[in-house]
JSON list of C-alpha atoms in Angstrom, two decimals:
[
{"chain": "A", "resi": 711, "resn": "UNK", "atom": "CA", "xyz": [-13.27, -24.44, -8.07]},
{"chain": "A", "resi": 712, "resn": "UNK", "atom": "CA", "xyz": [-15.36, -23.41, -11.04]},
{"chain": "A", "resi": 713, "resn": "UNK", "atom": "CA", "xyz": [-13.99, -23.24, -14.46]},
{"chain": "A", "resi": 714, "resn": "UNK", "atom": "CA", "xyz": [-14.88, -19.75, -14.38]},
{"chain": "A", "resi": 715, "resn": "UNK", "atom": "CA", "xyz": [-12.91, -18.68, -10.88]},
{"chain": "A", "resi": 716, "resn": "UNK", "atom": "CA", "xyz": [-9.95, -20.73, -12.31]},
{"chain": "A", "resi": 717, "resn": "UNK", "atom": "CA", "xyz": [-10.17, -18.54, -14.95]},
{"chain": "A", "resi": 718, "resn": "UNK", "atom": "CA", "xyz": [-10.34, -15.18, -13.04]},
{"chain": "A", "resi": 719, "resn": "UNK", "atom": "CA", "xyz": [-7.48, -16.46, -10.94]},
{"chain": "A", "resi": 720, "resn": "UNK", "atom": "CA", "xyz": [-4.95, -17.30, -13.82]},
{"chain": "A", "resi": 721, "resn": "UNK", "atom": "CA", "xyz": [-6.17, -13.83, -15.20]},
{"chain": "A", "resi": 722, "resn": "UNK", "atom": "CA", "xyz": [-4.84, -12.04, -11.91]},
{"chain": "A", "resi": 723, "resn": "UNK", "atom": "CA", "xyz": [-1.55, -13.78, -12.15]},
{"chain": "A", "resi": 724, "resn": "UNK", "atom": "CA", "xyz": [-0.81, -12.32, -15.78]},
{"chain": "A", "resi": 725, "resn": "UNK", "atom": "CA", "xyz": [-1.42, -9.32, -14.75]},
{"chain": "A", "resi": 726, "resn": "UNK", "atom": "CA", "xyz": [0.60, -9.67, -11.73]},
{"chain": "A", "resi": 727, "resn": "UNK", "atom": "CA", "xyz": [3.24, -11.32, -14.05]},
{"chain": "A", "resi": 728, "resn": "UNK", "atom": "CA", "xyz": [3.06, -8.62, -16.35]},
{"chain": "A", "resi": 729, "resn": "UNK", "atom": "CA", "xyz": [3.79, -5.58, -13.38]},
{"chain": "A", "resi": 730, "resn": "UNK", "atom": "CA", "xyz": [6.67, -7.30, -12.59]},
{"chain": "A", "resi": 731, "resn": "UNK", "atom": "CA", "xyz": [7.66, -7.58, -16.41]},
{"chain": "A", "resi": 732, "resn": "UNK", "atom": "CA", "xyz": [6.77, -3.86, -16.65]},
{"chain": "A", "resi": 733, "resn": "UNK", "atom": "CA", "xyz": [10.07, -3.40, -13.89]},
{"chain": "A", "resi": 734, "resn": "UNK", "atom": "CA", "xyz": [12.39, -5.57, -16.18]},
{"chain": "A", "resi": 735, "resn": "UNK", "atom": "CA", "xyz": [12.05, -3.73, -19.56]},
{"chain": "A", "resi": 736, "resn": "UNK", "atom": "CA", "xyz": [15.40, -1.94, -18.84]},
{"chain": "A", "resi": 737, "resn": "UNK", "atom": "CA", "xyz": [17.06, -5.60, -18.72]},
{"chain": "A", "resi": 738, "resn": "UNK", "atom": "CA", "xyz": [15.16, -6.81, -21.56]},
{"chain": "A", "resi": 739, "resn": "UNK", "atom": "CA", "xyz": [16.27, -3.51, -23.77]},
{"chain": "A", "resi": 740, "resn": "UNK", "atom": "CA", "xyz": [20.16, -4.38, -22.32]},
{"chain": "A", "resi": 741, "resn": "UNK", "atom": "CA", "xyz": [19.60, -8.58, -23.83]},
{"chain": "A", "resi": 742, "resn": "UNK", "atom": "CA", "xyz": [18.73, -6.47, -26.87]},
{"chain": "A", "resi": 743, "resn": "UNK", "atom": "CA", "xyz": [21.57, -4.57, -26.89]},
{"chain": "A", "resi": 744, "resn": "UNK", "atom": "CA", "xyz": [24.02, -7.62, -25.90]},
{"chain": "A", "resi": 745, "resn": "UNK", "atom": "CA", "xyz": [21.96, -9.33, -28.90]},
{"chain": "A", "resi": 746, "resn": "UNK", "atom": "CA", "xyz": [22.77, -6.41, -31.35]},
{"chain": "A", "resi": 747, "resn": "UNK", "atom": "CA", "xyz": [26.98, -5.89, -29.97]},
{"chain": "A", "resi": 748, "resn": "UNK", "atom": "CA", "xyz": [26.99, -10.18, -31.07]},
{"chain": "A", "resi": 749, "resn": "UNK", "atom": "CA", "xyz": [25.10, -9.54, -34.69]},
{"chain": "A", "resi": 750, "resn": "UNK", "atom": "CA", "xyz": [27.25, -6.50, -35.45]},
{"chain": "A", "resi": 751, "resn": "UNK", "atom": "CA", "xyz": [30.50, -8.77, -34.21]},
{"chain": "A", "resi": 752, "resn": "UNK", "atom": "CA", "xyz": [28.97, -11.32, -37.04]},
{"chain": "A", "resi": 753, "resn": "UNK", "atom": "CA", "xyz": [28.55, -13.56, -33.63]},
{"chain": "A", "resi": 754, "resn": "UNK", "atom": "CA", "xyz": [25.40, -15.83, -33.48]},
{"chain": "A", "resi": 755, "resn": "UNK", "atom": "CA", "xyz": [22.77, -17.00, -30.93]},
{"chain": "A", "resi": 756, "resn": "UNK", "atom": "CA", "xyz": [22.57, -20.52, -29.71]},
{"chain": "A", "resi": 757, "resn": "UNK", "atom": "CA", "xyz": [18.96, -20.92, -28.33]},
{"chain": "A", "resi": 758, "resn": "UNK", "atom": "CA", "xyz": [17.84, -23.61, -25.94]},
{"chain": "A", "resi": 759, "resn": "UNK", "atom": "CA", "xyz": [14.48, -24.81, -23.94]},
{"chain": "A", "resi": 760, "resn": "UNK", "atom": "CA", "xyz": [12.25, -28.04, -23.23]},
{"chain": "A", "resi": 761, "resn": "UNK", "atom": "CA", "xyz": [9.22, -28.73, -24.39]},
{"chain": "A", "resi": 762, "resn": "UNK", "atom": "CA", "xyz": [7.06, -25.99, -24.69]},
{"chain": "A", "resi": 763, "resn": "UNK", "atom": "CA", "xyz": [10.21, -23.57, -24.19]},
{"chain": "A", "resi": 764, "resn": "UNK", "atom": "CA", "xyz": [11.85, -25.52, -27.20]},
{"chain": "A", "resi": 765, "resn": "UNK", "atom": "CA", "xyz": [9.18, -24.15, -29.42]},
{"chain": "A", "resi": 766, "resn": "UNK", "atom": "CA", "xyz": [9.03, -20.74, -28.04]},
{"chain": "A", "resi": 767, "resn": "UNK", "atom": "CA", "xyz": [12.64, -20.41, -28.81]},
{"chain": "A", "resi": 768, "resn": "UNK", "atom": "CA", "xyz": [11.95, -21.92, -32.31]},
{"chain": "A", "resi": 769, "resn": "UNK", "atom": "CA", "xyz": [9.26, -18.63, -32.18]},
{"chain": "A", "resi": 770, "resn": "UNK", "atom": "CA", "xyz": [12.57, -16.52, -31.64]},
{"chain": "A", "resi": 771, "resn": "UNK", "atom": "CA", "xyz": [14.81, -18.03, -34.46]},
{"chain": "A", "resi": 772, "resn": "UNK", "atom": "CA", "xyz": [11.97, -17.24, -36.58]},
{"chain": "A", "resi": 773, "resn": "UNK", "atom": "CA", "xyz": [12.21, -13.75, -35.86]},
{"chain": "A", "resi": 774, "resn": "UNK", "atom": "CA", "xyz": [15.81, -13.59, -35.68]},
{"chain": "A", "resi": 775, "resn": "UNK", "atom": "CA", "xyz": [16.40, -14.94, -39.03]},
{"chain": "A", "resi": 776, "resn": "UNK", "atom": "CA", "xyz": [13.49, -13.61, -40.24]},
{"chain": "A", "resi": 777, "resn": "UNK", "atom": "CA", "xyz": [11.13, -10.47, -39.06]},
{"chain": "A", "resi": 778, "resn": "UNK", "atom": "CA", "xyz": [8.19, -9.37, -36.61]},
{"chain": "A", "resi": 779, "resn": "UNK", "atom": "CA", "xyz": [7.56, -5.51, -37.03]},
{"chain": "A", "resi": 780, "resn": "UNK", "atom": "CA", "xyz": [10.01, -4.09, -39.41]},
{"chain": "A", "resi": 781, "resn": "UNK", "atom": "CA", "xyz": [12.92, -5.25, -42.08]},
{"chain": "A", "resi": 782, "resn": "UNK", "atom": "CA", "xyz": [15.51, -5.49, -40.30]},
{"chain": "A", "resi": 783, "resn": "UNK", "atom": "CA", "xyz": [19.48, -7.41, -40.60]},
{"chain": "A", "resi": 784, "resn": "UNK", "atom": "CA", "xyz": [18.97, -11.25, -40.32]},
{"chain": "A", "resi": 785, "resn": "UNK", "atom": "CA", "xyz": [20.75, -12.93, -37.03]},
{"chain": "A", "resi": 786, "resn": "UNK", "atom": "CA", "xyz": [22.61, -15.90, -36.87]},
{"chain": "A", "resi": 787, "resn": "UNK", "atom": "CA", "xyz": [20.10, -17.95, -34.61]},
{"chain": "A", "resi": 788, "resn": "UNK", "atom": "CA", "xyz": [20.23, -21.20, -34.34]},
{"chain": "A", "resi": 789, "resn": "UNK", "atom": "CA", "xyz": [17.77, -23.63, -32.18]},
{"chain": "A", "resi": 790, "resn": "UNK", "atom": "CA", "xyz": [19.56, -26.94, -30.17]},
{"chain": "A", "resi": 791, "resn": "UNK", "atom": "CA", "xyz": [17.88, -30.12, -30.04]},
{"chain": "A", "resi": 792, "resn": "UNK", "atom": "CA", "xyz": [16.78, -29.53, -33.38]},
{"chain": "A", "resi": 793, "resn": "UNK", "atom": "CA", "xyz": [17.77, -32.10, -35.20]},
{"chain": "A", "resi": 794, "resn": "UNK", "atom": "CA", "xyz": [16.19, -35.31, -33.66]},
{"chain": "A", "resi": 795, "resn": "UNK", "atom": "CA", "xyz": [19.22, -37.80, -34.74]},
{"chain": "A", "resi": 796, "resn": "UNK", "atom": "CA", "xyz": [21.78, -35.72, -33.02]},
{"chain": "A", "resi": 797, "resn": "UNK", "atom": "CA", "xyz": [19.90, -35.45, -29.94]},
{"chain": "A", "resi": 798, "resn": "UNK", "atom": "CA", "xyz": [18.99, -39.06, -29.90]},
{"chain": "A", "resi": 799, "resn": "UNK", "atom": "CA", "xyz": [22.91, -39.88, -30.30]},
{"chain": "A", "resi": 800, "resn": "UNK", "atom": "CA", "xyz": [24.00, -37.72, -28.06]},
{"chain": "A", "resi": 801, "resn": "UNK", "atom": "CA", "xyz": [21.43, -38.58, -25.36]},
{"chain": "A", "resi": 802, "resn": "UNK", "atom": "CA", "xyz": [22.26, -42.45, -26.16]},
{"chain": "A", "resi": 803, "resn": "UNK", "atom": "CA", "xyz": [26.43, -42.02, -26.29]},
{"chain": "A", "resi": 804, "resn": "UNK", "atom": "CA", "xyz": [26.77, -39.73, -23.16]},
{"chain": "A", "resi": 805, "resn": "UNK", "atom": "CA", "xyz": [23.94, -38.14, -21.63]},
{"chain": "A", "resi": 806, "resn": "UNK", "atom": "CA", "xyz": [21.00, -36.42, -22.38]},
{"chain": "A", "resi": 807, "resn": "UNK", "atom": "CA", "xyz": [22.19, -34.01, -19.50]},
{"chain": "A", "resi": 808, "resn": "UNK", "atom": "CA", "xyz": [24.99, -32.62, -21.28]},
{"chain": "A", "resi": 809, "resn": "UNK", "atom": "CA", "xyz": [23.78, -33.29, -25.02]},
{"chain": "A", "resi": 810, "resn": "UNK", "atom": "CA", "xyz": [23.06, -29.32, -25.06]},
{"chain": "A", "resi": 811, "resn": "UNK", "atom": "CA", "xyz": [26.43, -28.35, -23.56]},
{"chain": "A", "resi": 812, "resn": "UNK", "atom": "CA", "xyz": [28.19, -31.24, -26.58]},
{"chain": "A", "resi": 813, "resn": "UNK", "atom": "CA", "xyz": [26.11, -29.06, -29.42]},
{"chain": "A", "resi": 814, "resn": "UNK", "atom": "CA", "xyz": [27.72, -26.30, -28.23]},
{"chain": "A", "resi": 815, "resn": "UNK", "atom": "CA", "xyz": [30.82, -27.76, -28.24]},
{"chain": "A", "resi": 816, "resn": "UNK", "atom": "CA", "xyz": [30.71, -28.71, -31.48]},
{"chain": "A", "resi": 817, "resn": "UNK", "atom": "CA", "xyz": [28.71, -24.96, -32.80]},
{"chain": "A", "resi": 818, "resn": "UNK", "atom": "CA", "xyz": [29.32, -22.05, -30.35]},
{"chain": "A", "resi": 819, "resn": "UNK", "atom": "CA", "xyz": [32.82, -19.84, -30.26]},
{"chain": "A", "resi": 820, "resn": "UNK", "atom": "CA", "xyz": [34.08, -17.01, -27.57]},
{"chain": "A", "resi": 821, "resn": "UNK", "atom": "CA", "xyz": [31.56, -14.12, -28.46]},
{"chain": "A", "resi": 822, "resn": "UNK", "atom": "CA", "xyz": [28.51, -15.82, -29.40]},
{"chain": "A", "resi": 823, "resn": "UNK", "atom": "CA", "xyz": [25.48, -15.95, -27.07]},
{"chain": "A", "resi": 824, "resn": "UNK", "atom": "CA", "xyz": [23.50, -19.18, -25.17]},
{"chain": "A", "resi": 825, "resn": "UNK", "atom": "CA", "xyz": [19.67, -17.73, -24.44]},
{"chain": "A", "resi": 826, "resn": "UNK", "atom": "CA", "xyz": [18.12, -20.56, -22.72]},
{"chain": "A", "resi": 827, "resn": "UNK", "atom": "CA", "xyz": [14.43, -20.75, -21.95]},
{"chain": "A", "resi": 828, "resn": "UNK", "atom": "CA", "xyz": [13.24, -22.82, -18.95]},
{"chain": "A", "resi": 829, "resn": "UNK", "atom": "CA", "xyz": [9.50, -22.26, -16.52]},
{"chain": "A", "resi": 830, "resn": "UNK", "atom": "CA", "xyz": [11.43, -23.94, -14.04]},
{"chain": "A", "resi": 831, "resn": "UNK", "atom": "CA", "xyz": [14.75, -22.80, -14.47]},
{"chain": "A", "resi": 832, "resn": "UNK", "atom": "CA", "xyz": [15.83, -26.20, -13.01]},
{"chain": "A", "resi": 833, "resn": "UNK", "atom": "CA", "xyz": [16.15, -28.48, -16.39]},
{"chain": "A", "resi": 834, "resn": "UNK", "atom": "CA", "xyz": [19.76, -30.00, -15.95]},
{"chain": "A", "resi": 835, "resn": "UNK", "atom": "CA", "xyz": [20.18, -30.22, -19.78]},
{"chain": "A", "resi": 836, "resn": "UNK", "atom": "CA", "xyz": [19.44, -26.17, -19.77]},
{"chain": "A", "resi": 837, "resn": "UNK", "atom": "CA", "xyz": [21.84, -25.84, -16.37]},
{"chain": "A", "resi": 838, "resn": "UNK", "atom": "CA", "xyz": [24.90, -27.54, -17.93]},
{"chain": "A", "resi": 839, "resn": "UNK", "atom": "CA", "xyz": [24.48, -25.92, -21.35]},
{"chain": "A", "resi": 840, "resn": "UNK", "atom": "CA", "xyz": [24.69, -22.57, -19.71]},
{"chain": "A", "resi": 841, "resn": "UNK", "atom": "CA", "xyz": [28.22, -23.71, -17.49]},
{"chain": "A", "resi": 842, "resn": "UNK", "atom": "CA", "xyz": [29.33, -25.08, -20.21]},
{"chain": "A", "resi": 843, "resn": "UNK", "atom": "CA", "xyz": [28.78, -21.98, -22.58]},
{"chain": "A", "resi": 844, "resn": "UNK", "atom": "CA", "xyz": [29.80, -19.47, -19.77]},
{"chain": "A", "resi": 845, "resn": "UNK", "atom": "CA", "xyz": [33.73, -21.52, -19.80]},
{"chain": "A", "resi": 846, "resn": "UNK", "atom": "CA", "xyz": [33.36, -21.37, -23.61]},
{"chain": "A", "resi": 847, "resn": "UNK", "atom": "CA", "xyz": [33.29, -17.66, -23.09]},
{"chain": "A", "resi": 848, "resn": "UNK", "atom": "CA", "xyz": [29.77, -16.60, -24.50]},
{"chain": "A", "resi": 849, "resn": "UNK", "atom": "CA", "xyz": [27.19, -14.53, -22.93]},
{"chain": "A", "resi": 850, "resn": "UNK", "atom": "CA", "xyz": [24.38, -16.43, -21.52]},
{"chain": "A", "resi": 851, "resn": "UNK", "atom": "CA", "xyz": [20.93, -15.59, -20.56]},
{"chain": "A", "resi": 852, "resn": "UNK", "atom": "CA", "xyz": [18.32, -17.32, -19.53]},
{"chain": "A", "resi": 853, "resn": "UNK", "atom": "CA", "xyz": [14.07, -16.68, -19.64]},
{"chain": "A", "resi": 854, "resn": "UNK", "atom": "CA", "xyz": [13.29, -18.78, -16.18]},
{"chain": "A", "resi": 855, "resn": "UNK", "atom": "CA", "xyz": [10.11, -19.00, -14.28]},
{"chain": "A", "resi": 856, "resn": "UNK", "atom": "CA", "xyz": [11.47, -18.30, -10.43]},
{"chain": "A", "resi": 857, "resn": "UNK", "atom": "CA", "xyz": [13.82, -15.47, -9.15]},
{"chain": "A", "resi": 858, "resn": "UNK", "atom": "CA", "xyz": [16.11, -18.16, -8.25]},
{"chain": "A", "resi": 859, "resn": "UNK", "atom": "CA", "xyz": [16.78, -21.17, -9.87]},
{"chain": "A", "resi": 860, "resn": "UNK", "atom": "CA", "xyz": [19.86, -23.18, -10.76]},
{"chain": "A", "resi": 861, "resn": "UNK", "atom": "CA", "xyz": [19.92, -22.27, -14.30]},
{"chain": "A", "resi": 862, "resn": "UNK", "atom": "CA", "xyz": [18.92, -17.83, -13.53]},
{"chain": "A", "resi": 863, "resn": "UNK", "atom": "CA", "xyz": [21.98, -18.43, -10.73]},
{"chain": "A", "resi": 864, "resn": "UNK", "atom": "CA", "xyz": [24.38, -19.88, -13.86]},
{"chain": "A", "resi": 865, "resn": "UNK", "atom": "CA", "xyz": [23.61, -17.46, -16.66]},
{"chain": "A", "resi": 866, "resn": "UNK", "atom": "CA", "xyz": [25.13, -13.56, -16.27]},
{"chain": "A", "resi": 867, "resn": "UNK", "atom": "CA", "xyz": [21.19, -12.32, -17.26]},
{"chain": "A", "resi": 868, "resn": "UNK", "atom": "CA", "xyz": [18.23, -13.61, -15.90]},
{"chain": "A", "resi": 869, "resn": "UNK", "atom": "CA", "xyz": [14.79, -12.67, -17.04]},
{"chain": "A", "resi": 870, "resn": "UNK", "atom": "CA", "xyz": [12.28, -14.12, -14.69]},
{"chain": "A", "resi": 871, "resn": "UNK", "atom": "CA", "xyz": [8.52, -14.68, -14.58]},
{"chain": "A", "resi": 872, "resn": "UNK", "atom": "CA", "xyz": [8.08, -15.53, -11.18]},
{"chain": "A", "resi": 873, "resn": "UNK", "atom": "CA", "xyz": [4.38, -17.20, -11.00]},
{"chain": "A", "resi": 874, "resn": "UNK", "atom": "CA", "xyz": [2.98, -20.72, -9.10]},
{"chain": "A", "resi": 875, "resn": "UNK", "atom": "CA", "xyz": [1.20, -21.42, -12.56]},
{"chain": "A", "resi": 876, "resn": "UNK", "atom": "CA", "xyz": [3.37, -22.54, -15.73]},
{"chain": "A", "resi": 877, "resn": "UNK", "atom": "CA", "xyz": [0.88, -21.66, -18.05]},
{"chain": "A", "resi": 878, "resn": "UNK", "atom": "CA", "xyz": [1.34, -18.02, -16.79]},
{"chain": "A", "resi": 879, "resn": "UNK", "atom": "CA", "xyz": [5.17, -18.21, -17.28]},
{"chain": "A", "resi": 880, "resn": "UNK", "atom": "CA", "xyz": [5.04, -20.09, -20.89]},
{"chain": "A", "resi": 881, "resn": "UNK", "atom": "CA", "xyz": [2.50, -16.78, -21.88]},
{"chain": "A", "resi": 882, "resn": "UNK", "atom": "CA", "xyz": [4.64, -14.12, -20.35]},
{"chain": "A", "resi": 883, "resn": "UNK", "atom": "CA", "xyz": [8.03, -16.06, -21.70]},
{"chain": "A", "resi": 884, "resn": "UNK", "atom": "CA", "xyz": [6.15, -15.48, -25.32]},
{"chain": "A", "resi": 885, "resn": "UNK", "atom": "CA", "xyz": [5.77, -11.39, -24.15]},
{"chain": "A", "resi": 886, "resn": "UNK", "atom": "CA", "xyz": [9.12, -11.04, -23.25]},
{"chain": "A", "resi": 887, "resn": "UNK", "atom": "CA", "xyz": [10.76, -12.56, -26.58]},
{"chain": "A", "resi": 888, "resn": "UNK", "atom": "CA", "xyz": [8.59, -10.58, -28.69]},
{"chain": "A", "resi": 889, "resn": "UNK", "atom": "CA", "xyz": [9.72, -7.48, -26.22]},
{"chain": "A", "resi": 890, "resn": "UNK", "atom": "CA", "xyz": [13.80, -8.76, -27.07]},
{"chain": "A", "resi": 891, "resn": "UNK", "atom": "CA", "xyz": [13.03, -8.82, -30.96]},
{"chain": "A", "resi": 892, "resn": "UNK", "atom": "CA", "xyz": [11.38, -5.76, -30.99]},
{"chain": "A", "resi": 893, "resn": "UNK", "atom": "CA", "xyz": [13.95, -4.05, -28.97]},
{"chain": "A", "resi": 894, "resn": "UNK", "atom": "CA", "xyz": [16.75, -5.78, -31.32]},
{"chain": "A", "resi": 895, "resn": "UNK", "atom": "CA", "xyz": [14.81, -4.62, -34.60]},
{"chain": "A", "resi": 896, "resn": "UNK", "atom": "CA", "xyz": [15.68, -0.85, -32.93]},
{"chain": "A", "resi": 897, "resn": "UNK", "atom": "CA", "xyz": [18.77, -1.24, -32.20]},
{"chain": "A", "resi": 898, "resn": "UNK", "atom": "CA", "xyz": [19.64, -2.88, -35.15]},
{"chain": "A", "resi": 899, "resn": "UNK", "atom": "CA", "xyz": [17.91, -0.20, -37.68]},
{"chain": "A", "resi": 900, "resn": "UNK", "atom": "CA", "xyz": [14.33, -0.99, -38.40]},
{"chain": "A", "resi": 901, "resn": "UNK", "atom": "CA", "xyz": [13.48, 0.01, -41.87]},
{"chain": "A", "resi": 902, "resn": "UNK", "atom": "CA", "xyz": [10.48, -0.68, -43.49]},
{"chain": "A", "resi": 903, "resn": "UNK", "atom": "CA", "xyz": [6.90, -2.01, -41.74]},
{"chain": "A", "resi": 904, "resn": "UNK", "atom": "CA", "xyz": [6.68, -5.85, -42.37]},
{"chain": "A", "resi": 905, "resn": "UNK", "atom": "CA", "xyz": [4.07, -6.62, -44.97]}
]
């Protein structure tokens, strides 16, 4: 295939991504609304991905602690596996499958939320992180790739992107947490534009 069909094709599957997006706004305004009830409870949000979905949900945190459209009321966000010692011990002492789920442990409380971001919604890290967090008694949700997927199946809201092509579920992943933060920013107050 030409460069240029490729193109064309991964083109039709955004938009196709995008319609079924368009049917899951009403789930992404209740994550904002969970989001907002855990802020106003002074709760925080424990983020989690691999990879690429690591540094998307650094791209949250940003705007949780920070802004996107409007002021609006900082959130307690923090990132896992973001602090490169930690992870390295806890990978080395136990398991890098349940390093996540240890953080938590060690951060979370009853109330707070887990938001975990996977394309293939079958990273075992991500999957025993979220049973881990739903015991602890927080909300989770999860951004996956497929309809079902061990990780959507463990978390009580699932946001998915289902698409053959990652690339096409990292890029609508990115639409759907500016969509949350936007949403939040609402339902929190916005005030003022950003500068």
């Amino acid at each position: 295939m030409d460069p240029v069909s490729q193109l064309y094709n991964v083109f039709a599957a955004y938009q196709a991504s995008l319609e079924l997006l368009h049917k899951q706004l009403p789930m992404i305004a209740e994550v904002a609304d969970t989001l907002a009830s855990t802020v106003r409870r002074n709760g925080r949000i424990f983020i989690a991905g691999n990879g690429g979905s690591h540094s998307l949900g650094e791209h949250l945190c940003a705007e949780l602690i920070g802004r996107l459209s409007y002021e609006a009321r900082p959130v307690g966000a923090f990132v896992l596996q973001n602090c490169t010692p930690v992870t390295t011990a806890l990978s080395n002492d136990y398991r890098f499958e349940i390093a996540l789920a240890r953080e938590l442990d060690a951060l979370a409380r009853p109330g707070d939320v887990f938001l975990a971001i996977s394309a293939s919604g079958e990273s075992r890290n991500l999957v025993e992180a979220a049973l881990r967090a739903n015991e602890m008694g927080l909300t989770t949700v999860c951004l996956v790739g497929r309809s079902v997927s061990p990780l959507g199946d463990g978390c009580h809201v699932r946001l998915a992107t289902p698409s053959p092509e990652i690339v096409v579920v990292q890029q609508v992943h990115l639409v759907v947490v500016h969509l949350i933060w936007l949403a939040l920013e609402q339902v929190l107050g916005a005030g003022e534009p950003a500068g």
